[in-house]
Coordinates of C-alpha atoms in Angstrom, one line a residue:
Chain A
M170 CA -35.5 -29.6 41.7
K171 CA -37.1 -32.4 39.7
S172 CA -34.0 -34.7 39.8
A173 CA -31.3 -35.2 42.3
N174 CA -28.9 -37.3 40.3
Q175 CA -25.8 -36.1 38.5
P176 CA -26.2 -32.7 36.9
L177 CA -26.5 -32.5 33.2
L178 CA -24.6 -29.2 33.1
S179 CA -22.1 -28.0 35.7
L180 CA -20.4 -24.6 35.5
K181 CA -17.5 -23.8 37.8
G182 CA -16.0 -20.4 38.2
I183 CA -17.0 -19.1 34.7
T184 CA -15.4 -15.8 34.0
K185 CA -15.6 -13.8 30.8
R186 CA -14.0 -10.5 30.3
F187 CA -14.3 -8.0 27.5
G188 CA -11.1 -6.0 27.8
A189 CA -11.3 -4.3 31.2
L190 CA -15.0 -5.2 31.7
T191 CA -15.7 -8.5 33.5
A192 CA -19.1 -9.6 32.1
V193 CA -19.3 -12.8 34.0
N194 CA -17.4 -13.1 37.3
G195 CA -16.7 -16.6 38.7
V196 CA -20.2 -18.1 38.3
D197 CA -21.1 -21.6 39.5
L198 CA -24.2 -23.3 38.3
D199 CA -25.5 -26.9 38.3
V200 CA -28.4 -27.8 36.1
C201 CA -30.0 -31.2 36.7
P202 CA -31.8 -33.2 33.9
G203 CA -35.3 -31.8 33.5
E204 CA -34.7 -28.7 35.5
I205 CA -35.9 -25.3 34.3
V206 CA -33.6 -22.5 35.4
V207 CA -34.7 -18.9 34.9
I208 CA -32.1 -16.2 35.1
I209 CA -33.3 -12.6 35.6
G210 CA -31.4 -9.4 36.1
P211 CA -30.8 -5.9 34.7
S212 CA -29.4 -5.6 31.2
G213 CA -25.6 -5.7 31.1
S214 CA -25.5 -8.0 34.1
G215 CA -24.0 -10.8 32.1
K216 CA -27.0 -13.2 31.7
S217 CA -26.7 -13.4 28.0
T218 CA -23.0 -13.7 28.0
L219 CA -23.2 -16.6 30.5
L220 CA -25.8 -18.4 28.3
R221 CA -23.6 -17.9 25.2
S222 CA -20.6 -19.2 27.1
V223 CA -22.5 -22.5 27.6
N224 CA -22.8 -22.8 23.8
F225 CA -19.2 -21.7 23.2
L226 CA -20.4 -18.6 21.3
E227 CA -18.3 -16.7 23.8
E228 CA -14.8 -18.1 24.8
I229 CA -14.4 -17.9 28.5
E230 CA -11.2 -16.9 30.2
E231 CA -11.6 -19.0 33.4
G232 CA -13.7 -21.8 34.7
T233 CA -14.9 -25.2 33.5
I234 CA -17.9 -26.4 31.8
T235 CA -19.0 -30.0 32.5
F236 CA -21.6 -31.5 30.3
E237 CA -23.0 -35.0 31.1
G238 CA -20.2 -35.6 33.6
K239 CA -17.3 -34.7 31.2
E240 CA -15.3 -31.5 31.2
V241 CA -15.7 -30.1 27.7
G242 CA -14.9 -27.3 25.3
Y243 CA -11.4 -26.2 26.3
V244 CA -8.0 -27.8 26.1
K245 CA -4.5 -26.7 27.1
N246 CA -1.8 -26.3 24.5
K247 CA 1.8 -27.3 25.1
H248 CA 2.6 -23.9 26.7
G249 CA -0.2 -24.5 29.2
R250 CA -2.5 -21.9 27.7
R251 CA -6.1 -22.9 27.4
H252 CA -8.1 -22.4 24.2
L253 CA -11.2 -23.7 22.6
D254 CA -11.2 -27.3 21.6
T255 CA -11.1 -28.3 17.9
P256 CA -14.0 -27.0 15.7
Q257 CA -15.3 -30.5 15.2
K258 CA -15.7 -31.1 19.0
I259 CA -17.3 -27.7 19.5
C260 CA -19.7 -28.3 16.7
A261 CA -20.6 -31.7 18.2
L262 CA -21.3 -30.1 21.6
R263 CA -23.4 -27.3 20.1
S264 CA -25.5 -29.8 18.3
E265 CA -26.5 -31.3 21.7
I266 CA -27.4 -27.9 23.1
G267 CA -30.2 -26.0 21.5
M268 CA -30.2 -22.2 21.5
V269 CA -33.0 -19.7 20.8
F270 CA -32.1 -16.1 20.3
Q271 CA -33.9 -12.8 21.1
H272 CA -34.0 -11.9 17.4
F273 CA -34.9 -15.4 16.2
N274 CA -32.2 -15.4 13.5
L275 CA -34.1 -17.6 11.2
F276 CA -32.5 -18.2 7.8
P277 CA -34.5 -15.8 5.6
H278 CA -33.6 -17.6 2.3
M279 CA -35.0 -20.9 3.4
T280 CA -38.7 -21.8 3.9
V281 CA -39.9 -22.6 7.4
L282 CA -39.5 -26.3 6.7
G283 CA -36.1 -25.7 5.2
N284 CA -35.0 -23.8 8.4
V285 CA -36.1 -26.7 10.6
M286 CA -34.6 -29.4 8.3
E287 CA -31.3 -27.6 8.0
G288 CA -29.7 -29.0 11.2
P289 CA -30.6 -32.7 10.7
L290 CA -29.7 -32.4 7.0
T291 CA -26.4 -30.5 7.1
V292 CA -25.0 -31.2 10.6
Q293 CA -26.4 -34.7 11.3
K294 CA -26.2 -35.7 7.6
K295 CA -29.6 -37.3 7.6
G296 CA -31.4 -38.1 4.4
Q297 CA -33.9 -35.7 2.9
E298 CA -36.9 -37.9 3.8
E299 CA -35.8 -38.4 7.4
A300 CA -34.9 -34.7 7.9
R301 CA -38.2 -33.7 6.5
H302 CA -40.0 -36.1 8.7
I303 CA -38.2 -34.8 11.8
A304 CA -38.9 -31.2 10.8
L305 CA -42.6 -31.8 10.2
D306 CA -42.8 -33.4 13.7
M307 CA -41.2 -30.4 15.2
L308 CA -43.4 -27.9 13.3
A309 CA -46.4 -29.8 14.5
K310 CA -45.1 -29.5 18.1
V311 CA -44.9 -25.7 17.8
G312 CA -48.2 -25.6 16.0
L313 CA -46.9 -24.3 12.7
S314 CA -47.4 -27.2 10.3
E315 CA -49.5 -25.1 7.9
K316 CA -46.7 -22.6 7.5
R317 CA -44.1 -25.0 6.4
D318 CA -43.7 -23.7 2.8
V319 CA -43.6 -20.0 3.4
Y320 CA -40.5 -17.9 3.9
P321 CA -39.9 -16.4 7.4
A322 CA -40.4 -12.9 6.1
T323 CA -44.2 -13.6 6.0
L324 CA -44.4 -14.7 9.6
S325 CA -45.3 -12.7 12.7
G326 CA -42.6 -12.4 15.5
G327 CA -44.3 -15.0 17.6
Q328 CA -44.4 -17.5 14.7
K329 CA -40.8 -16.8 13.9
Q330 CA -39.7 -17.5 17.4
R331 CA -41.7 -20.8 17.4
V332 CA -40.0 -21.8 14.2
A333 CA -36.7 -21.0 15.8
I334 CA -37.6 -23.3 18.7
A335 CA -38.6 -26.0 16.3
R336 CA -35.3 -25.5 14.5
A337 CA -33.3 -26.0 17.7
L338 CA -35.5 -29.0 18.8
A339 CA -34.9 -30.8 15.4
M340 CA -31.4 -31.5 16.6
R341 CA -32.8 -33.4 19.6
P342 CA -30.8 -31.4 22.1
K343 CA -30.3 -32.4 25.7
L344 CA -30.4 -28.9 26.9
M345 CA -32.2 -25.8 25.6
L346 CA -30.9 -22.2 26.1
F347 CA -33.4 -19.3 25.7
D348 CA -31.8 -15.9 25.4
E349 CA -34.6 -13.4 26.1
P350 CA -37.0 -15.3 23.7
T351 CA -39.8 -12.8 24.0
S352 CA -38.0 -9.5 24.3
A353 CA -38.3 -8.6 20.7
L354 CA -42.0 -9.5 20.6
D355 CA -45.2 -7.4 20.8
P356 CA -46.9 -8.1 24.1
E357 CA -49.8 -10.0 22.5
L358 CA -47.4 -12.4 20.9
I359 CA -45.5 -13.4 24.0
G360 CA -48.1 -15.8 25.1
E361 CA -47.8 -18.2 22.2
V362 CA -44.1 -18.5 22.6
F363 CA -44.3 -19.2 26.3
D364 CA -47.0 -21.8 25.6
T365 CA -44.5 -23.6 23.4
I366 CA -41.8 -23.4 26.1
R367 CA -44.2 -24.5 28.7
A368 CA -45.1 -27.6 26.6
L369 CA -41.4 -28.4 26.3
G370 CA -41.0 -28.2 30.1
K371 CA -43.9 -30.6 30.6
E372 CA -42.0 -33.1 28.3
G373 CA -39.1 -32.9 30.7
M374 CA -36.7 -30.7 28.6
T375 CA -33.8 -29.2 30.5
M376 CA -33.8 -25.5 30.0
I377 CA -32.0 -22.3 31.0
I378 CA -34.1 -19.3 30.2
V379 CA -33.0 -15.7 30.4
T380 CA -36.1 -13.5 30.5
H381 CA -37.7 -10.3 31.9
Q382 CA -41.1 -12.0 32.2
M383 CA -41.6 -12.4 36.0
G384 CA -44.9 -14.1 35.6
F385 CA -43.3 -16.8 33.5
A386 CA -40.5 -17.2 36.0
K387 CA -43.0 -17.6 38.8
E388 CA -45.0 -20.2 36.9
M389 CA -42.5 -22.3 35.1
A390 CA -39.1 -22.2 36.9
D391 CA -37.7 -24.8 39.2
R392 CA -35.2 -22.2 40.2
V393 CA -35.0 -18.5 39.7
I394 CA -31.6 -16.8 39.7
F395 CA -31.0 -13.0 40.0
M396 CA -27.8 -12.0 38.3
E397 CA -26.1 -8.6 38.6
A398 CA -22.7 -7.3 37.6
G399 CA -21.6 -10.7 36.4
S400 CA -22.5 -12.6 39.6
F401 CA -25.5 -14.5 41.0
V402 CA -26.9 -12.3 43.8
A403 CA -29.7 -14.5 44.9
Q404 CA -31.4 -17.8 43.9
G405 CA -34.2 -20.1 45.0
T406 CA -37.4 -21.7 44.1
P407 CA -40.0 -19.3 42.7
E408 CA -42.0 -19.4 45.9
D409 CA -38.9 -18.8 48.0
F410 CA -37.5 -16.2 45.6
F411 CA -40.6 -14.0 45.2
A412 CA -41.5 -14.4 48.9
N413 CA -38.2 -14.1 50.8
Q414 CA -35.5 -12.8 48.5
M415 CA -37.6 -9.8 47.5
E416 CA -36.3 -7.8 50.5
H417 CA -32.9 -7.8 48.7
D418 CA -32.4 -4.1 47.8
R419 CA -31.1 -4.7 44.4
I420 CA -33.8 -7.1 43.4
Q421 CA -36.4 -4.9 44.8
S422 CA -35.2 -1.9 42.8
F423 CA -34.9 -4.1 39.7
L424 CA -38.4 -5.6 40.0
S425 CA -40.0 -2.2 40.7
R426 CA -38.4 -0.9 37.5
I427 CA -39.7 -3.7 35.3
L428 CA -43.0 -4.6 36.9
Chain B
M50 CA 21.5 50.3 -96.3
K51 CA 22.6 46.8 -96.9
V52 CA 24.3 46.8 -93.6
L53 CA 21.2 48.2 -91.9
C54 CA 19.0 45.6 -93.6
G55 CA 21.3 42.9 -92.4
R56 CA 21.1 44.3 -88.8
V57 CA 17.3 44.5 -88.9
I58 CA 17.1 40.9 -90.1
R59 CA 19.5 39.7 -87.5
T60 CA 17.7 41.5 -84.8
I61 CA 14.3 40.0 -86.0
L62 CA 15.9 36.6 -86.1
L63 CA 17.3 37.1 -82.6
F64 CA 13.9 38.2 -81.3
S65 CA 12.0 35.4 -82.9
C66 CA 14.6 33.0 -81.4
L67 CA 14.0 34.6 -78.0
L68 CA 10.3 34.4 -78.5
L69 CA 10.6 30.7 -79.5
L70 CA 12.6 30.1 -76.4
L71 CA 10.2 32.1 -74.2
A72 CA 7.0 30.5 -75.7
P73 CA 6.8 27.5 -73.3
L74 CA 7.6 29.8 -70.5
S75 CA 4.8 32.2 -71.3
R76 CA 2.4 29.3 -71.6
A77 CA 3.4 28.1 -68.1
E78 CA 2.8 31.6 -67.0
D79 CA -0.6 31.5 -68.6
T80 CA -1.4 28.3 -66.7
E81 CA -0.4 29.8 -63.4
Q82 CA -2.4 32.8 -64.3
I83 CA -5.4 30.6 -64.9
F84 CA -5.1 28.9 -61.5
Q85 CA -4.6 32.3 -59.9
D86 CA -7.8 33.6 -61.6
A87 CA -9.6 30.5 -60.4
N88 CA -8.4 31.0 -56.9
D89 CA -9.6 34.6 -57.0
A90 CA -13.0 33.5 -58.3
M91 CA -13.3 30.9 -55.5
A92 CA -12.3 33.5 -53.0
R93 CA -15.2 35.6 -54.3
G94 CA -17.4 32.6 -53.9
D95 CA -18.1 32.5 -57.6
L96 CA -17.6 28.8 -58.2
P97 CA -19.1 28.6 -61.7
A98 CA -16.7 31.4 -62.8
A99 CA -13.8 29.4 -61.3
I100 CA -14.9 26.3 -63.3
T101 CA -15.0 28.3 -66.5
V102 CA -11.6 29.7 -65.9
L103 CA -10.1 26.3 -65.0
K104 CA -11.5 24.7 -68.1
K105 CA -9.2 27.0 -70.1
V106 CA -6.2 24.8 -69.2
P107 CA -5.7 23.0 -72.5
F108 CA -6.1 19.3 -73.0
S109 CA -2.7 17.6 -73.0
K110 CA -1.6 14.1 -73.6
T111 CA 1.9 14.7 -72.2
D112 CA 0.9 16.6 -69.1
D113 CA 4.4 17.1 -67.7
S114 CA 3.5 19.8 -65.2
G115 CA 0.3 18.0 -64.1
A116 CA -1.6 21.2 -64.8
F117 CA -4.2 19.4 -66.9
V118 CA -5.0 16.8 -64.2
R119 CA -4.9 19.4 -61.5
S120 CA -7.3 21.7 -63.3
R121 CA -9.8 19.0 -64.2
M122 CA -9.8 17.5 -60.7
Q123 CA -10.3 21.0 -59.3
V124 CA -13.2 21.4 -61.7
A125 CA -14.7 18.1 -60.6
R126 CA -14.4 19.0 -57.0
L127 CA -16.1 22.4 -57.6
Q128 CA -18.9 20.7 -59.5
F129 CA -19.1 18.2 -56.6
A130 CA -19.4 21.1 -54.2
L131 CA -22.2 22.5 -56.4
K132 CA -23.8 19.0 -56.3
D133 CA -23.6 18.7 -60.1
F134 CA -22.7 15.0 -59.9
P135 CA -23.0 14.1 -63.6
A136 CA -20.7 17.0 -64.5
A137 CA -18.3 16.0 -61.8
T138 CA -18.3 12.5 -63.1
A139 CA -17.6 13.7 -66.6
S140 CA -14.7 15.9 -65.5
T141 CA -13.2 13.0 -63.6
K142 CA -13.6 10.7 -66.6
E143 CA -11.8 13.3 -68.8
V144 CA -8.8 12.7 -66.6
L145 CA -9.2 8.9 -66.5
A146 CA -9.4 8.9 -70.3
V147 CA -5.8 10.0 -70.4
Y148 CA -4.5 8.4 -67.2
P149 CA -6.7 5.4 -66.5
D150 CA -4.7 4.5 -63.3
N151 CA -4.9 7.9 -61.6
S152 CA -5.8 6.9 -58.0
E153 CA -7.0 10.4 -57.1
A154 CA -9.5 10.3 -59.9
L155 CA -10.6 6.7 -59.2
N156 CA -11.2 7.5 -55.5
F157 CA -13.0 10.7 -56.4
L158 CA -15.2 8.9 -58.9
A159 CA -16.1 6.3 -56.2
S160 CA -17.1 9.0 -53.7
V161 CA -19.1 10.8 -56.4
Q162 CA -21.0 7.6 -57.1
K163 CA -21.5 7.0 -53.4
E164 CA -22.8 10.5 -53.0
Q165 CA -25.4 9.9 -55.7
K166 CA -26.8 7.0 -53.8
P167 CA -29.3 7.5 -50.9
R168 CA -27.6 7.6 -47.5
Y169 CA -29.2 4.5 -46.1
V170 CA -28.1 2.5 -49.1
V171 CA -24.5 3.6 -48.5
F172 CA -24.8 2.8 -44.8
W173 CA -26.3 -0.6 -45.5
E174 CA -23.5 -1.4 -48.0
D175 CA -20.9 -0.4 -45.4
C176 CA -22.7 -2.6 -42.8
L177 CA -22.5 -5.6 -45.1
R178 CA -18.9 -4.8 -45.8
F179 CA -17.8 -4.4 -42.1
L180 CA -20.1 -6.8 -40.2
P181 CA -18.5 -10.1 -41.0
N182 CA -15.2 -8.9 -39.6
L183 CA -16.8 -7.1 -36.6
L184 CA -18.9 -10.1 -35.7
K185 CA -15.8 -12.3 -35.8
G186 CA -14.3 -9.9 -33.3
A187 CA -17.5 -9.8 -31.3
V188 CA -17.3 -13.6 -30.8
M189 CA -13.9 -13.2 -29.3
T190 CA -15.1 -10.4 -27.1
I191 CA -17.9 -12.6 -25.8
T192 CA -15.6 -15.5 -25.3
L193 CA -13.3 -13.2 -23.2
V194 CA -16.3 -11.9 -21.2
F195 CA -17.7 -15.4 -20.5
C196 CA -14.3 -16.8 -19.4
T197 CA -13.7 -13.9 -17.1
M198 CA -17.3 -14.1 -15.8
L199 CA -16.6 -17.8 -14.8
I200 CA -13.2 -17.2 -13.3
S201 CA -13.6 -13.9 -11.4
P202 CA -16.5 -14.7 -9.1
L203 CA -14.7 -17.8 -7.9
G204 CA -11.4 -15.9 -7.6
G205 CA -13.3 -13.1 -5.9
L206 CA -15.0 -15.5 -3.4
L207 CA -11.6 -17.0 -2.5
I208 CA -10.1 -13.5 -2.0
A209 CA -13.1 -12.4 0.0
L210 CA -12.9 -15.5 2.3
G211 CA -9.1 -14.9 2.6
R212 CA -9.6 -11.3 3.6
I213 CA -11.9 -12.2 6.5
S214 CA -9.9 -15.3 7.4
R215 CA -8.2 -15.4 10.8
F216 CA -5.3 -17.3 9.2
K217 CA -2.9 -14.3 8.8
P218 CA -0.7 -15.4 5.9
F219 CA -3.8 -16.1 3.7
S220 CA -5.5 -12.8 4.6
V221 CA -2.3 -10.8 4.0
L222 CA -1.8 -12.5 0.6
C223 CA -5.4 -11.7 -0.4
W224 CA -5.0 -8.1 0.8
F225 CA -1.8 -7.9 -1.3
I226 CA -3.6 -9.2 -4.4
I227 CA -6.3 -6.6 -4.1
W228 CA -3.8 -3.9 -3.4
L229 CA -1.8 -4.8 -6.5
F230 CA -4.5 -5.4 -9.0
R231 CA -6.8 -2.6 -7.9
G232 CA -4.0 -0.2 -7.6
T233 CA -2.5 -0.4 -11.1
P234 CA -4.1 0.1 -14.5
L235 CA -5.5 -3.0 -16.2
L236 CA -3.7 -1.9 -19.4
L237 CA -0.4 -2.0 -17.5
Q238 CA -1.2 -5.4 -16.1
L239 CA -2.0 -6.8 -19.5
F240 CA 1.2 -5.4 -20.9
F241 CA 3.2 -6.8 -18.0
I242 CA 1.8 -10.3 -18.4
Y243 CA 2.1 -10.4 -22.2
Y244 CA 5.2 -8.3 -22.9
G245 CA 6.9 -8.3 -19.5
L246 CA 6.8 -11.8 -18.2
P247 CA 8.6 -13.3 -21.3
S248 CA 11.7 -11.6 -20.1
L249 CA 11.4 -13.6 -16.9
G250 CA 11.1 -16.7 -19.0
I251 CA 7.3 -17.0 -18.8
T252 CA 5.5 -16.8 -22.1
F253 CA 1.8 -16.8 -22.7
K254 CA -0.4 -16.9 -25.8
P255 CA -2.3 -13.7 -26.2
F256 CA -5.6 -15.4 -25.2
T257 CA -4.1 -16.9 -22.1
A258 CA -2.5 -13.6 -21.2
A259 CA -5.8 -11.7 -21.7
I260 CA -7.8 -14.2 -19.6
L261 CA -5.1 -14.1 -16.9
G262 CA -5.0 -10.3 -16.8
L263 CA -8.8 -9.8 -16.9
G264 CA -9.4 -12.7 -14.5
L265 CA -7.0 -11.4 -11.8
N266 CA -8.1 -7.8 -12.1
Y267 CA -11.8 -8.6 -11.9
S268 CA -11.2 -11.2 -9.1
A269 CA -9.6 -8.4 -7.0
Y270 CA -12.6 -6.1 -7.6
L271 CA -15.2 -8.8 -7.0
G272 CA -13.2 -9.9 -3.9
E273 CA -13.9 -6.6 -2.2
I274 CA -17.5 -6.6 -3.3
I275 CA -18.1 -10.2 -2.1
R276 CA -16.4 -9.4 1.2
G277 CA -18.7 -6.5 1.7
G278 CA -21.6 -8.7 0.9
I279 CA -20.6 -11.4 3.4
Q280 CA -19.9 -8.8 6.1
S281 CA -23.3 -7.1 5.5
I282 CA -25.1 -10.3 6.6
E283 CA -26.3 -9.9 10.1
H284 CA -24.0 -11.5 12.7
G285 CA -26.9 -13.4 14.2
Q286 CA -27.1 -15.6 11.1
M287 CA -23.6 -17.0 11.7
E288 CA -24.5 -17.5 15.4
A289 CA -27.7 -19.3 14.6
A290 CA -25.9 -21.5 12.2
K291 CA -23.2 -22.3 14.7
A292 CA -25.8 -22.9 17.4
I293 CA -27.3 -25.8 15.5
G294 CA -23.8 -27.3 15.2
M295 CA -22.7 -26.1 11.8
S296 CA -19.0 -25.7 11.1
Y297 CA -17.7 -22.4 9.7
G298 CA -17.6 -23.8 6.2
Q299 CA -21.1 -25.2 6.4
A300 CA -22.4 -21.9 7.8
M301 CA -20.8 -20.0 5.0
R302 CA -21.9 -22.3 2.3
R303 CA -25.5 -22.9 3.4
V304 CA -26.4 -19.8 5.3
I305 CA -24.2 -16.7 4.7
I306 CA -23.2 -16.8 1.1
P307 CA -26.7 -17.7 -0.3
Q308 CA -28.0 -14.6 1.4
T309 CA -25.4 -12.4 -0.3
Y310 CA -26.6 -13.2 -3.8
K311 CA -29.3 -10.5 -4.0
R312 CA -27.2 -7.8 -2.5
L313 CA -24.2 -8.7 -4.7
M314 CA -26.1 -8.7 -8.0
P315 CA -26.2 -4.9 -8.6
P316 CA -22.5 -4.3 -8.0
I317 CA -21.4 -7.5 -9.7
G318 CA -23.7 -6.6 -12.7
N319 CA -21.9 -3.2 -12.8
E320 CA -18.5 -4.9 -12.8
F321 CA -19.5 -7.2 -15.6
I322 CA -20.8 -4.3 -17.7
A323 CA -17.5 -2.6 -17.2
L324 CA -15.8 -5.9 -18.1
I325 CA -17.5 -6.0 -21.5
K326 CA -16.0 -2.7 -22.3
D327 CA -12.6 -3.4 -20.6
T328 CA -12.1 -6.3 -23.0
A329 CA -11.3 -3.7 -25.6
L330 CA -8.0 -3.2 -23.8
V331 CA -6.7 -6.6 -24.8
S332 CA -6.6 -5.4 -28.4
T333 CA -3.2 -3.9 -27.3
I334 CA -1.8 -7.4 -26.7
A335 CA -2.3 -8.8 -30.2
M336 CA -5.8 -10.0 -29.5
V337 CA -8.3 -9.5 -32.4
E338 CA -11.6 -8.7 -30.7
L339 CA -14.4 -6.3 -31.5
M340 CA -12.5 -3.1 -30.8
R341 CA -9.5 -4.2 -32.7
S342 CA -11.6 -5.3 -35.7
A343 CA -13.4 -2.0 -35.7
D344 CA -10.1 -0.2 -35.6
Q345 CA -8.7 -2.2 -38.5
M346 CA -11.8 -1.5 -40.6
F347 CA -11.7 2.2 -39.7
N348 CA -8.1 2.4 -40.7
A349 CA -8.5 0.5 -43.9
Y350 CA -11.5 2.4 -45.2
F351 CA -11.4 5.6 -43.1
N352 CA -15.1 5.0 -42.7
V353 CA -16.8 5.9 -39.4
T354 CA -19.5 3.4 -40.0
A355 CA -17.1 0.7 -38.7
L356 CA -16.9 2.5 -35.4
I357 CA -20.7 3.1 -35.2
L358 CA -21.3 -0.6 -35.8
A359 CA -18.9 -1.6 -33.1
A360 CA -20.6 0.8 -30.6
L361 CA -23.9 -0.7 -31.5
I362 CA -22.6 -4.3 -30.9
Y363 CA -21.2 -3.2 -27.5
L364 CA -24.6 -1.7 -26.7
V365 CA -26.4 -4.9 -27.6
F366 CA -24.1 -6.8 -25.3
T367 CA -24.4 -4.4 -22.3
T368 CA -28.2 -4.2 -22.7
F369 CA -28.5 -7.9 -22.8
F370 CA -26.4 -8.3 -19.7
T371 CA -28.2 -5.6 -17.8
F372 CA -31.5 -7.3 -18.5
I373 CA -30.2 -10.8 -17.5
F374 CA -28.8 -9.4 -14.2
E375 CA -32.0 -7.7 -13.3
K376 CA -33.8 -11.1 -13.8
I377 CA -31.2 -12.9 -11.6
E378 CA -31.4 -10.2 -8.9
H379 CA -35.2 -10.6 -8.8
R380 CA -34.9 -14.4 -8.6
A381 CA -32.3 -14.3 -5.9
G382 CA -34.4 -12.1 -3.6
I383 CA -37.7 -13.9 -4.0
Y384 CA -37.7 -14.9 -0.3
E385 CA -37.8 -11.2 0.7
I386 CA -41.2 -10.7 -0.8
R387 CA -43.7 -10.5 2.0

């Protein structure tokens, strides 16, 4: 871990159920500022659900989310039942946590620049000029300045994902969540997206990344977590994880399937 | 002998009296016989013969039985059927010489004159006669269409958002509005608003009632179309909008609804084309618009040109709107072009 002070994000006993199915089952996780956490595991193991819970796109049944030392996101009503906090508070929290999706989810009716400007403009209520300035900075960071005036339909998958990263970064988030950012990409396009994420890591961005790319986990992660059936089965530094945890039956069978 | 002579004279006198009495009767019989002969001739298809026979009905200044007028008009019609227009005109004028106010003769003379003109001249004259009124009606039709086109998308959007709202009373209310206004005939709704509501103490002017009826009905239809459009936008768009911190309202306004425009244009265009024609229904609640004007002209002159012209005006409107909507659809989807 790069930092030993107070965790930026602290999850305690996160549990999310879909009817009879428990997708996430009492997960605890502390993420320190600047730390890069990579979560791997078979599909349906609850990785994405956990990530989405952090951004309140899923409402959890149990557990607490502590962000920057404050428990956030859920309040109890007068009957003692917990529910999501007011939309204003949730929106404010989300604007501090960036998220990148598997399918990019760019806004197709806006230009590349428009996509990246949208957060500062609409959510942070910044002026046109300032929002444009921020957006151009972020596009430069992901190396797509020359594409600013085209619509997303004209971009390749890798370019789309880099724009999506720029869009999230334009909000100046304190934490970035990546939900399988390369799973929808052709193999030759994966590299450019990881280069972008790698550059972010070098700048000290705190990140939680769900991925199937073991090479990337090995190279970038401060910590690798193996998740299965809603729980963390094993975790450790990449060296420790790929050297010692490999004997874990479940991990072995998973890795042998995807490598 | 004397007695015999007296008898004979008496008998002769009696007969001559009888003959005098029967004379008019026999003449009437003659006339009937003439018409009968004419009918036979017509039945044989020998129209010139029929004309010759009918002309035997003598000229009369005091035409009590109407036989003279009847015969000459019949002659005129037969001559008309034989396309001998000058002769038909002459026969009709024979009648008018005696009875200058005879409406049958006057009308017939008009149609003979009309028949002598080329078709396109007649049509052009009819156009000039009907167009001013029809165009006045068309202005009202367009006013109704534009007002409804302004109201119904807004009403439809409200209903659509209500239907997908998690706030139960609102969504149930919107469901109810759709159920009611899609489930009953527009004609009935207009009748209810204009003729029914006054009995509950609510009275509208015809124009207000028409706009209210059309607006509510089309809002209900557009509501379902817009809801479909919103729900057809991929779920990830809403999540992405939320992930950068947008509220539900911001996400709808900035991300979701703008993406529905292109998809909504074809069905909404369809609805608006239907609307142009549905405005004809408000003619039943004392509104004078294109359909009502055409109907009035048609009834006054029994001339089908009025209806043809109205159809042409409707076609001009629908063609214009079809064209406009195609343009808008193209514009709205410009970002999808790779």
